[in-house]
XYZ file of C-alpha atoms in Angstrom:
748
model
C 58.361 83.289 109.481
C 58.004 85.590 106.508
C 58.499 84.087 103.072
C 59.328 85.058 99.541
C 56.864 83.667 97.008
C 57.995 83.172 93.434
C 55.006 83.205 91.026
C 55.871 84.118 87.468
C 53.509 83.778 84.485
C 56.140 84.816 82.030
C 58.697 82.474 80.373
C 62.287 83.621 80.053
C 64.950 82.324 77.708
C 67.757 84.016 79.551
C 70.008 81.885 81.752
C 69.546 83.826 84.936
C 67.867 86.929 86.218
C 67.599 88.117 89.818
C 64.479 89.394 91.577
C 66.539 92.005 93.418
C 69.031 93.761 91.151
C 71.132 95.188 93.983
C 74.551 93.501 93.804
C 75.020 93.642 97.573
C 72.091 91.300 98.242
C 71.744 87.565 97.667
C 68.939 87.041 95.207
C 66.558 84.392 93.963
C 66.998 83.689 90.231
C 63.890 83.988 88.088
C 63.846 80.907 85.863
C 61.199 79.546 83.563
C 58.259 78.652 85.793
C 55.860 75.872 84.824
C 52.524 74.888 86.381
C 54.194 72.431 88.758
C 56.631 75.063 90.051
C 54.120 77.653 91.222
C 54.160 78.466 94.914
C 57.793 77.645 95.810
C 58.472 79.151 99.228
C 61.746 80.799 100.287
C 62.086 80.928 104.091
C 64.211 83.653 105.636
C 67.907 82.749 105.938
C 68.716 81.203 109.324
C 71.457 78.943 110.732
C 70.777 75.217 110.222
C 69.763 73.324 113.343
C 71.858 70.272 112.459
C 75.305 69.657 110.975
C 76.202 68.136 107.629
C 77.317 64.888 109.246
C 73.925 64.485 110.901
C 71.914 64.568 107.656
C 74.358 63.431 104.980
C 75.929 59.963 104.885
C 77.879 59.434 101.626
C 77.429 55.681 101.507
C 73.652 56.136 101.189
C 74.041 57.970 97.874
C 76.398 55.604 96.061
C 73.698 54.273 93.720
C 72.584 57.801 92.832
C 76.143 58.755 91.920
C 76.506 55.659 89.741
C 73.218 56.476 88.023
C 74.389 60.046 87.316
C 77.579 58.749 85.685
C 75.482 56.934 83.097
C 73.804 60.137 81.873
C 74.969 61.112 78.398
C 75.759 64.746 77.657
C 73.223 64.422 74.823
C 70.513 64.206 77.468
C 71.392 67.728 78.524
C 69.840 69.388 75.471
C 66.860 70.429 77.556
C 66.201 70.689 81.286
C 63.082 68.534 81.356
C 64.717 65.475 79.784
C 67.810 65.792 81.980
C 65.927 66.269 85.234
C 63.487 63.447 84.438
C 66.415 61.096 83.994
C 68.359 62.342 87.030
C 65.511 62.518 89.503
C 63.295 59.600 88.509
C 62.479 57.364 91.459
C 64.070 59.856 93.910
C 61.752 60.824 96.740
C 63.745 62.949 99.187
C 64.827 66.496 98.413
C 68.317 65.660 99.678
C 68.636 62.861 97.110
C 67.527 65.228 94.343
C 70.033 67.879 95.426
C 72.756 65.246 95.449
C 71.877 64.019 91.955
C 71.875 67.541 90.481
C 75.136 68.379 92.272
C 76.886 65.199 91.054
C 75.810 65.755 87.445
C 77.085 69.354 87.364
C 80.470 68.733 88.969
C 81.256 65.729 86.733
C 80.694 67.396 83.364
C 83.563 67.841 80.935
C 82.516 70.238 78.203
C 84.202 69.487 74.833
C 85.756 72.284 72.758
C 83.659 73.226 69.750
C 85.288 74.169 66.460
C 82.364 76.037 64.917
C 80.322 78.917 66.336
C 77.045 77.501 64.983
C 77.593 74.278 66.984
C 77.261 76.088 70.321
C 73.958 74.960 71.913
C 71.209 77.323 72.971
C 71.932 79.015 76.303
C 68.451 77.891 77.455
C 69.726 74.309 77.766
C 71.962 72.682 80.406
C 74.735 71.956 77.901
C 74.377 75.476 76.529
C 74.889 76.884 80.014
C 78.019 74.731 80.412
C 79.425 76.265 77.226
C 78.486 79.724 78.558
C 80.495 78.939 81.694
C 83.478 77.997 79.522
C 83.172 81.376 77.764
C 82.859 83.138 81.162
C 79.300 84.187 80.421
C 77.722 82.036 83.107
C 78.529 80.408 86.462
C 78.086 77.006 88.066
C 76.110 78.677 90.844
C 73.598 79.929 88.280
C 73.275 76.516 86.632
C 72.812 74.790 89.986
C 70.105 77.309 90.974
C 68.254 76.867 87.657
C 68.217 73.065 87.929
C 67.152 73.114 91.572
C 64.358 75.596 90.827
C 63.078 73.493 87.955
C 63.130 70.474 90.263
C 60.986 72.330 92.812
C 63.841 72.965 95.249
C 64.234 76.501 96.712
C 67.723 77.693 95.829
C 69.474 81.093 95.862
C 72.688 82.440 94.370
C 74.821 84.143 97.003
C 77.337 86.816 96.018
C 80.389 87.746 98.047
C 84.170 87.449 98.261
C 86.190 84.249 98.477
C 89.727 83.244 99.333
C 90.256 81.353 96.101
C 93.153 80.598 93.769
C 94.341 84.221 93.584
C 94.379 84.601 97.352
C 97.526 84.366 99.432
C 97.177 84.055 103.173
C 97.348 87.492 104.782
C 96.094 89.385 101.697
C 93.746 92.326 102.102
C 90.198 91.585 100.988
C 89.569 92.974 97.498
C 85.901 93.011 96.525
C 86.784 93.173 92.824
C 89.444 90.498 92.329
C 87.997 88.195 94.993
C 84.320 88.317 93.995
C 82.646 84.937 93.871
C 79.253 83.245 93.987
C 77.833 80.053 95.454
C 74.469 78.600 96.451
C 72.205 78.009 99.380
C 69.516 75.357 98.904
C 66.596 74.755 101.272
C 66.616 71.060 102.078
C 65.603 68.960 105.067
C 64.036 72.039 106.663
C 67.197 74.174 106.632
C 69.271 76.338 104.330
C 72.441 74.481 103.300
C 75.506 75.922 101.548
C 76.915 74.395 98.343
C 79.810 75.687 96.238
C 79.488 73.776 92.927
C 82.550 75.328 91.291
C 84.928 74.493 94.136
C 83.437 71.002 94.262
C 84.719 70.319 90.730
C 88.245 69.751 91.957
C 90.422 68.830 94.879
C 93.112 71.426 95.635
C 96.562 70.305 96.729
C 97.764 73.794 97.530
C 98.679 76.579 95.176
C 101.389 79.095 94.470
C 100.711 82.209 92.406
C 104.331 82.860 91.416
C 104.808 85.679 93.935
C 106.615 83.367 96.360
C 109.749 81.236 96.388
C 110.314 78.123 98.514
C 112.991 78.574 101.205
C 112.319 75.334 103.088
C 110.129 72.243 102.720
C 110.098 68.557 103.575
C 111.586 67.595 100.212
C 114.741 69.570 101.052
C 115.506 66.939 103.685
C 114.614 63.825 101.700
C 116.834 64.409 98.663
C 113.979 65.548 96.425
C 114.473 69.313 96.142
C 111.675 71.108 94.366
C 110.774 74.692 93.586
C 107.566 76.606 94.059
C 104.404 74.583 93.571
C 101.971 75.906 90.990
C 98.223 75.732 91.528
C 97.514 72.009 91.450
C 94.069 70.425 91.279
C 92.770 67.013 90.398
C 89.491 66.340 88.534
C 87.856 64.646 91.499
C 84.653 65.590 93.283
C 85.462 67.596 96.380
C 82.616 66.708 98.714
C 83.850 69.216 101.281
C 81.792 71.991 99.686
C 78.574 69.977 99.414
C 76.245 70.991 102.280
C 79.280 72.464 104.052
C 78.617 73.717 107.579
C 78.521 77.555 107.810
C 81.199 77.602 110.534
C 83.641 75.984 108.105
C 82.540 77.842 105.007
C 82.963 81.301 106.556
C 86.713 80.674 106.707
C 86.916 81.021 102.919
C 83.768 82.814 101.732
C 82.069 85.954 103.000
C 78.627 86.857 101.530
C 77.817 90.479 100.792
C 74.571 90.053 102.725
C 75.573 89.101 106.275
C 72.311 87.127 106.778
C 73.565 84.488 104.344
C 76.518 83.677 106.602
C 73.905 81.468 108.308
C 75.656 82.014 111.629
C 74.211 82.892 115.015
C 76.982 85.497 115.374
C 77.921 86.886 111.926
C 81.501 88.096 111.501
C 82.818 91.370 110.060
C 85.011 91.865 106.993
C 88.007 92.520 109.273
C 87.351 89.267 111.152
C 87.135 87.432 107.840
C 90.436 88.921 106.699
C 92.280 87.757 109.833
C 90.487 84.444 110.270
C 92.614 81.307 110.319
C 93.005 80.031 106.755
C 91.973 76.394 107.223
C 91.285 73.829 104.523
C 88.536 71.158 104.510
C 91.111 68.476 105.291
C 91.853 70.278 108.582
C 88.316 69.639 109.815
C 88.193 66.149 108.362
C 91.186 65.149 110.507
C 89.757 66.808 113.638
C 92.705 69.165 114.125
C 92.683 72.273 116.279
C 94.918 75.376 116.220
C 96.251 76.178 119.696
C 98.366 79.136 118.551
C 98.354 81.566 116.802
C 94.723 82.674 116.627
C 95.042 84.676 113.405
C 96.281 83.804 109.923
C 98.586 86.850 110.125
C 101.470 86.503 112.568
C 103.802 89.414 113.347
C 107.312 88.441 114.430
C 109.397 91.051 116.284
C 111.888 88.754 118.008
C 112.849 86.462 115.119
C 110.850 83.414 116.220
C 107.318 82.187 115.494
C 105.577 79.113 116.911
C 102.581 77.302 115.411
C 100.935 74.674 117.634
C 98.348 72.219 116.293
C 96.474 69.771 118.501
C 95.816 66.246 117.174
C 92.956 63.912 118.152
C 94.185 61.445 120.756
C 92.809 58.393 118.919
C 94.589 58.968 115.615
C 97.641 61.074 116.559
C 100.047 58.203 115.879
C 98.671 57.898 112.334
C 99.038 61.561 111.413
C 102.037 62.637 109.360
C 102.735 66.349 108.976
C 104.891 68.240 106.507
C 105.278 71.863 105.489
C 106.453 74.352 102.901
C 107.901 77.723 103.827
C 107.742 80.394 101.118
C 109.257 83.863 101.038
C 107.432 86.642 99.225
C 109.170 88.142 96.225
C 109.272 91.906 95.830
C 110.004 93.627 92.490
C 112.496 96.026 94.084
C 114.566 93.250 95.689
C 118.121 93.131 94.384
C 119.318 90.110 92.426
C 117.390 87.282 90.843
C 115.349 86.528 93.979
C 118.300 84.723 95.533
C 116.832 84.629 99.008
C 118.731 82.717 101.698
C 117.528 79.179 102.308
C 115.975 78.451 105.710
C 116.199 74.686 105.382
C 117.705 74.265 108.857
C 115.739 76.985 110.600
C 112.313 75.329 110.896
C 111.993 73.021 113.886
C 109.055 70.628 113.522
C 108.499 68.281 116.430
C 105.807 66.329 118.264
C 104.955 66.677 121.948
C 102.195 64.506 123.450
C 99.092 65.261 121.353
C 100.526 68.383 119.706
C 102.659 68.994 116.645
C 104.728 72.167 116.784
C 106.367 74.233 114.062
C 108.989 76.677 115.323
C 110.283 79.020 112.615
C 113.516 80.860 113.389
C 114.631 83.836 111.342
C 118.331 84.797 111.136
C 119.109 88.554 111.014
C 119.254 88.550 107.173
C 115.777 87.023 106.819
C 113.517 90.020 107.407
C 110.550 89.740 105.046
C 107.098 88.246 104.512
C 106.678 84.476 104.530
C 103.924 81.936 103.942
C 103.858 78.752 106.007
C 101.831 76.014 104.298
C 101.134 72.938 106.432
C 100.060 69.483 105.250
C 98.799 66.459 107.162
C 97.680 62.981 106.107
C 96.289 59.995 107.924
C 98.687 57.246 106.797
C 95.879 54.670 107.090
C 93.437 56.572 104.902
C 95.603 58.710 102.620
C 94.202 59.258 99.146
C 96.706 59.375 96.286
C 95.482 62.701 94.881
C 95.168 64.429 98.236
C 98.248 66.366 99.361
C 96.771 66.778 102.836
C 96.829 70.579 102.727
C 95.370 71.763 106.051
C 96.269 75.416 106.662
C 98.342 78.482 105.745
C 99.844 81.285 107.817
C 101.316 84.636 106.780
C 104.480 85.304 108.802
C 105.704 88.912 108.837
C 109.273 88.980 110.164
C 110.183 92.535 111.184
C 113.356 91.608 113.072
C 115.530 88.519 112.886
C 117.094 86.869 115.936
C 120.298 88.495 117.199
C 122.046 85.132 117.095
C 120.556 82.212 115.200
C 122.482 79.044 114.453
C 120.976 76.472 112.083
C 119.627 73.243 113.555
C 122.240 70.488 113.867
C 120.236 68.474 111.328
C 116.689 67.919 110.087
C 115.900 64.201 110.398
C 113.696 62.677 107.735
C 111.445 61.007 110.330
C 111.155 64.213 112.354
C 111.768 64.952 116.039
C 110.290 63.010 118.929
C 109.639 59.415 119.967
C 106.873 58.447 117.522
C 105.142 55.075 117.872
C 105.038 54.374 114.114
C 108.867 54.287 113.968
C 109.535 52.625 117.329
C 107.022 49.785 117.055
C 108.994 48.019 114.300
C 111.500 46.999 116.968
C 108.958 46.688 119.796
C 110.549 49.795 121.219
C 108.855 52.076 123.750
C 110.026 55.373 125.234
C 109.628 55.085 129.016
C 109.781 58.799 129.776
C 110.417 61.581 127.308
C 108.553 61.504 123.998
C 108.616 65.191 123.039
C 110.952 66.108 120.209
C 112.407 69.125 122.044
C 113.927 68.615 125.485
C 115.519 71.137 127.860
C 118.463 69.543 129.708
C 119.450 72.342 132.115
C 118.543 70.401 135.281
C 121.704 68.308 135.404
C 125.002 67.778 133.626
C 123.866 64.338 132.457
C 120.476 63.513 130.922
C 119.081 59.971 130.741
C 116.648 58.508 128.192
C 115.176 55.055 128.844
C 113.512 52.610 126.446
C 112.290 49.058 126.335
C 113.210 47.198 123.163
C 113.217 43.789 121.545
C 116.052 41.823 123.248
C 117.392 40.791 119.825
C 117.808 44.377 118.636
C 121.017 46.412 118.603
C 120.952 50.086 119.597
C 123.378 52.932 119.129
C 123.143 56.726 119.450
C 124.860 59.776 117.997
C 125.151 63.340 119.247
C 125.699 66.236 116.853
C 125.822 70.022 116.881
C 126.042 72.731 114.220
C 129.494 73.902 115.319
C 131.098 70.533 116.068
C 131.820 67.323 114.208
C 130.127 64.144 115.480
C 133.538 62.704 116.310
C 134.141 65.536 118.804
C 130.979 64.566 120.695
C 131.357 60.792 120.597
C 132.432 60.687 124.269
C 129.373 62.710 125.308
C 126.831 59.941 124.656
C 126.737 56.341 125.911
C 124.301 53.479 125.355
C 123.819 50.698 127.903
C 121.568 47.748 126.954
C 120.487 45.162 129.483
C 118.275 42.590 127.769
C 115.065 44.484 126.934
C 116.031 47.765 128.631
C 118.129 50.493 127.028
C 119.587 53.528 128.803
C 121.016 56.397 126.732
C 123.104 58.916 128.696
C 123.966 62.321 127.233
C 126.393 64.894 128.640
C 126.875 67.850 126.240
C 130.031 69.888 126.988
C 128.489 73.368 126.838
C 125.408 75.436 126.024
C 123.638 75.139 122.709
C 121.347 72.826 120.779
C 122.286 69.204 120.169
C 120.662 66.512 118.075
C 120.415 63.100 119.729
C 119.701 60.390 117.145
C 118.868 56.832 118.165
C 119.286 53.986 115.692
C 118.165 50.371 115.847
C 118.635 47.160 113.867
C 117.894 43.484 114.250
C 120.800 41.259 115.237
C 122.382 39.801 112.135
C 121.421 42.651 109.807
C 123.859 45.290 108.585
C 121.885 48.520 108.356
C 120.792 50.604 111.304
C 117.532 52.524 111.027
C 116.826 55.905 112.610
C 113.864 55.398 114.974
C 113.919 58.363 117.312
C 115.353 61.913 117.501
C 115.539 64.560 120.204
C 116.608 68.179 119.950
C 118.383 68.860 123.239
C 118.506 72.450 124.452
C 121.045 73.526 127.053
C 121.055 77.177 128.109
C 123.547 76.893 130.964
C 126.172 74.494 132.279
C 126.867 73.882 135.964
C 130.466 74.829 136.839
C 132.728 74.620 139.855
C 132.182 77.565 142.266
C 135.536 79.242 141.512
C 134.996 78.983 137.771
C 131.449 80.297 138.081
C 132.665 83.232 140.194
C 135.263 84.185 137.566
C 132.618 84.087 134.852
C 130.316 86.214 137.030
C 133.036 88.836 137.607
C 133.625 89.108 133.862
C 129.920 89.673 133.249
C 129.866 92.360 135.949
C 132.875 94.036 134.316
C 131.043 94.059 130.995
C 128.055 95.719 132.670
C 130.197 98.358 134.396
C 132.160 99.162 131.231
C 135.248 100.134 133.247
C 138.399 99.466 131.165
C 140.387 98.651 134.322
C 137.803 96.105 135.520
C 137.547 94.585 132.052
C 141.301 94.110 131.733
C 141.570 92.477 135.165
C 138.553 90.179 134.619
C 139.763 89.129 131.158
C 143.199 88.237 132.530
C 141.667 86.071 135.287
C 139.346 84.375 132.768
C 142.298 83.504 130.525
C 144.425 82.187 133.397
C 141.709 79.726 134.460
C 141.113 78.564 130.881
C 137.330 78.940 130.980
C 135.281 78.123 127.882
C 133.968 81.234 126.186
C 130.163 81.234 126.200
C 130.054 84.643 124.615
C 130.945 86.740 127.649
C 134.700 86.673 126.889
C 134.135 87.824 123.306
C 131.710 90.462 124.538
C 134.226 91.721 127.111
C 137.036 91.952 124.533
C 134.719 93.847 122.243
C 133.647 96.172 125.045
C 137.270 96.923 125.923
C 138.151 97.663 122.303
C 135.052 99.831 121.979
C 136.049 101.793 125.085
C 139.548 102.429 123.724
C 138.306 103.529 120.316
C 135.652 105.730 121.893
C 138.309 107.482 123.952
C 140.622 107.952 120.964
C 137.849 109.428 118.831
C 136.741 111.845 121.536
C 140.312 113.035 122.059
C 140.783 113.507 118.308
C 137.519 115.458 118.093
C 138.478 117.653 121.030
C 141.908 118.355 119.523
C 140.430 118.977 116.047
C 143.572 117.412 114.654
C 143.003 115.949 111.202
C 146.038 113.633 111.193
C 145.098 112.075 114.540
C 141.475 111.769 113.469
C 142.439 110.113 110.166
C 144.587 107.551 112.000
C 141.847 106.752 114.524
C 139.173 106.385 111.861
C 141.472 104.120 109.830
C 141.926 101.822 112.838
C 138.165 101.792 113.342
C 137.489 100.832 109.716
C 139.247 97.511 110.374
C 136.709 96.547 113.065
C 132.954 95.911 113.095
C 132.277 98.436 115.841
C 131.093 101.406 113.801
C 127.407 100.910 114.585
C 128.171 100.390 118.301
C 129.848 103.812 118.550
C 126.598 105.497 117.608
C 126.567 109.294 117.189
C 130.206 109.724 118.125
C 131.251 107.949 114.925
C 128.916 110.119 112.871
C 130.266 113.260 114.555
C 133.838 112.185 113.859
C 133.094 111.621 110.170
C 131.438 115.025 109.901
C 134.349 116.717 111.660
C 136.877 114.955 109.446
C 134.996 116.184 106.380
C 135.061 119.762 107.652
C 138.722 119.596 108.635
C 139.616 118.290 105.189
C 137.804 121.264 103.667
C 139.672 123.580 106.011
C 142.937 121.935 105.042
C 142.196 122.584 101.387
C 141.585 126.248 102.218
C 144.865 126.316 104.173
C 146.599 125.091 101.049
C 144.774 127.713 98.965
C 146.131 130.462 101.259
C 149.627 128.997 101.275
C 149.558 128.671 97.495
C 148.836 132.384 96.994
C 151.667 134.013 95.035
C 153.515 137.099 96.258
C 151.838 139.201 93.595
C 148.406 138.590 95.125
C 149.714 139.364 98.616
C 151.353 142.555 97.345
C 148.083 143.550 95.683
C 146.297 143.405 99.043
C 149.033 145.433 100.747
C 149.138 148.033 97.943
C 145.653 149.442 98.575
C 146.033 152.991 99.986
C 142.335 152.993 100.904
C 140.967 149.449 100.314
C 137.289 148.681 99.612
C 135.346 147.946 102.793
C 135.051 144.163 102.029
C 138.865 143.894 101.694
C 139.533 145.789 104.939
C 136.867 143.765 106.791
C 138.063 140.358 105.565
C 141.712 141.035 106.416
C 140.746 142.421 109.859
C 138.736 139.241 110.574
C 141.679 137.118 109.356
C 144.151 138.742 111.753
C 141.609 138.560 114.592
C 141.563 134.754 114.126
C 145.371 134.776 114.120
C 145.308 136.356 117.616
C 145.657 140.126 117.050
C 143.651 142.743 118.946
C 140.662 144.404 117.341
C 141.882 147.941 118.264
C 145.083 147.385 116.271
C 143.171 146.389 113.164
C 140.919 149.402 112.738
C 143.642 151.249 110.806
C 144.494 149.884 107.366
C 148.130 150.930 107.826
C 148.451 148.457 110.711
C 147.009 145.637 108.560
C 149.400 146.619 105.730
C 152.293 146.228 108.134
C 151.134 142.789 109.262
C 150.750 141.628 105.641
C 154.327 142.770 104.926
C 155.944 140.654 107.631
C 158.125 137.667 106.705
C 159.398 134.514 108.449
C 157.620 133.201 111.553
C 155.427 136.278 111.745
C 154.513 136.096 108.076
C 150.854 135.861 107.163
C 151.061 132.526 105.327
C 153.233 130.952 108.072
C 150.752 131.974 110.791
C 147.826 130.510 108.803
C 149.729 127.246 108.378
C 150.459 126.944 112.122
C 147.071 127.956 113.542
C 145.629 125.666 116.273
C 141.831 125.546 116.100
C 141.433 124.382 119.692
C 143.299 127.473 120.994
C 141.190 130.079 119.194
C 139.888 132.834 121.491
C 136.137 132.875 121.718
C 135.972 136.701 121.822
C 138.028 137.001 118.649
C 135.833 134.398 116.934
C 132.687 136.321 117.731
C 134.146 139.636 116.572
C 135.437 138.090 113.347
C 132.075 136.487 112.730
C 130.328 139.847 113.200
C 132.665 141.578 110.739
C 132.260 138.913 108.053
C 128.483 138.826 108.422
C 128.362 142.164 106.561
C 129.688 140.601 103.368
C 129.197 137.628 101.103
C 131.637 135.754 98.877
C 130.423 137.395 95.682
C 130.928 140.978 96.919
C 134.379 140.113 98.260
C 135.399 138.459 94.974
C 134.405 141.583 93.054
C 136.612 143.651 95.339
C 139.632 141.273 95.360
C 140.229 137.619 94.463
C 142.949 137.424 97.114
C 140.601 138.701 99.810
C 138.012 136.122 98.642
C 140.479 133.312 99.470
C 140.924 134.681 103.013
C 137.125 135.137 103.300
C 136.503 131.416 102.628
C 139.272 130.381 105.025
C 138.054 132.643 107.845
C 134.397 131.689 107.382
C 135.222 127.960 107.537
C 137.334 128.483 110.663
C 134.494 130.316 112.398
C 131.876 127.748 111.420
C 134.087 124.905 112.614
C 134.586 126.304 116.093
C 131.198 125.757 117.810
C 131.757 125.344 121.574
C 128.235 123.933 122.131
C 128.853 121.076 119.687
C 132.237 120.267 121.176
C 130.736 120.203 124.651
C 127.957 117.779 123.571
C 130.419 115.365 122.052
C 132.867 115.245 124.899
């Protein structure tokens, strides 16, 4: 093994200086070196051969920690005095590392009111003040003290998922830069993060998120977003932390200092599950998903966590669901609450979080999960175990809220049943599919002196409507609960228990029952099947017949009846719109579009609705031009007729106009003929023929000839020649542009 030898003959009064100045490499700090410190050896970085739990047993260091607490801050005016006091009578390197670590993380530096009172930066207390002024780091101080104690120690630079990090964020090497230590002890390099060991984190919220659901919503204690919360308590998780755990939150710039057999990439670090120390302490395991970023395209996300078999009955989980705020969102961040759209239940040795997103809930979410061991819960520990970033691209097509969210959660949990000596004989999972039969049975044993009752509820029905759907039969110590929901959907079955002679029942068990289909009599099922087939075929005749049969038999609508009625209405409206488009009749089109505006079918009509709107807009423009022609006074008409030899634009425009009105091109080459046509009155009058023109009956040949004639001119040149001719130019041009046989053929 190669080694780095530190042998300096020069004293330095600076706090910290690195042998290698490259910021991308972990470096050994050059500190003041005395005679006893010569020859310290720095082995190459390599994964430790043992775990933290194999070398470190907290109870063995209790006396050292008590001794450290007795050290006065006055003793920190120079390193020699402080280290002599801390390390006296300590033989093992591990004990020395522990003593130095405990002293650093327990210091509270007082505010100083005068600049001259700030100690020299060459002293421990001076370095603490430098840290307060952001001119030093805990990693530097730890390295200096270890070096002076003869313990090889390096400062490692990298990025960390700290207080400014939100799960799912991109890694930013500027805002996320951090530093920590590796100390060579017991024959291996061990990782220590002194700064993070100063406090215990209970979860944090940077202000960019708002709570849309959490446990407190269902216990009467509604709260808002949690700010970054820490408690001044030593966090031992980051003392000698195993590399496999540490890599979840910190990535060194120099991959060798990951201390892993298989180092990970920056991309792997970015997507790695965001797990907290408490997660490992409780022995939890993520079954799914495998990344901290979860993309949701179908409106539903599931998180499954496995619990240790021995302590699963003692573990209590909770959660907070946040929605990300965006500056361009409308309103004062009034996002819809999802307090009945997170299903949290237990199944065997797993706890499952199922997040359901209604259609209006597209956005980015953060799921923060907490877990505590009720036998060992510490007051200042929230139990924060992990975070997930949930990116909802599409909500569910149909998403009803849960019937309720019970305070004790879903499932048959021992800690709630044991009070009444109650045991679930079969189903213990909180979510149960009941499609197998019309009636589902749940069996329990219970204290013979206990009273049991059950309730069934659903989002769309009152409990009183479902009272006949659940029965409880108790025979001494055996209880049978029978449930027979009337139709598909999700139902909440709540079981309550009390001792005989007491008044209040207590909720001890809850099941979310899921029914996706109900068994029906053959004739009823056949009628329902025929209606579904009619919906698939889309035939109006089949739909009408199937709907009539469905109504006669009085079947319960499970969505197919509503879908069929909608399909029939859509078919009728589609036909009406196509006929109105083909006829190019504005009045008919206006009436059809008005009827459509009173329904919610616009988006279902697709392009045909868009085409109809565009056509209506063009027809309205054409109507305005009709009115402009009809509003022309006799003087303007006489002006057109009075030209003995009109300008070419005037002759061309009027020839194109009469072509559209059905006259032959050969008759319109002579201006005298056009003069005669302009002079006519009554039914054959020019204005009357414009008013009565039928777009759908225009001759294609005449349209093409008129279009060719008008292509020689533009509106400006025609206006210069005659304002009256300009009115006919706009009318004729609009008529030609409106009649496009290819477009009509595509639509019909």
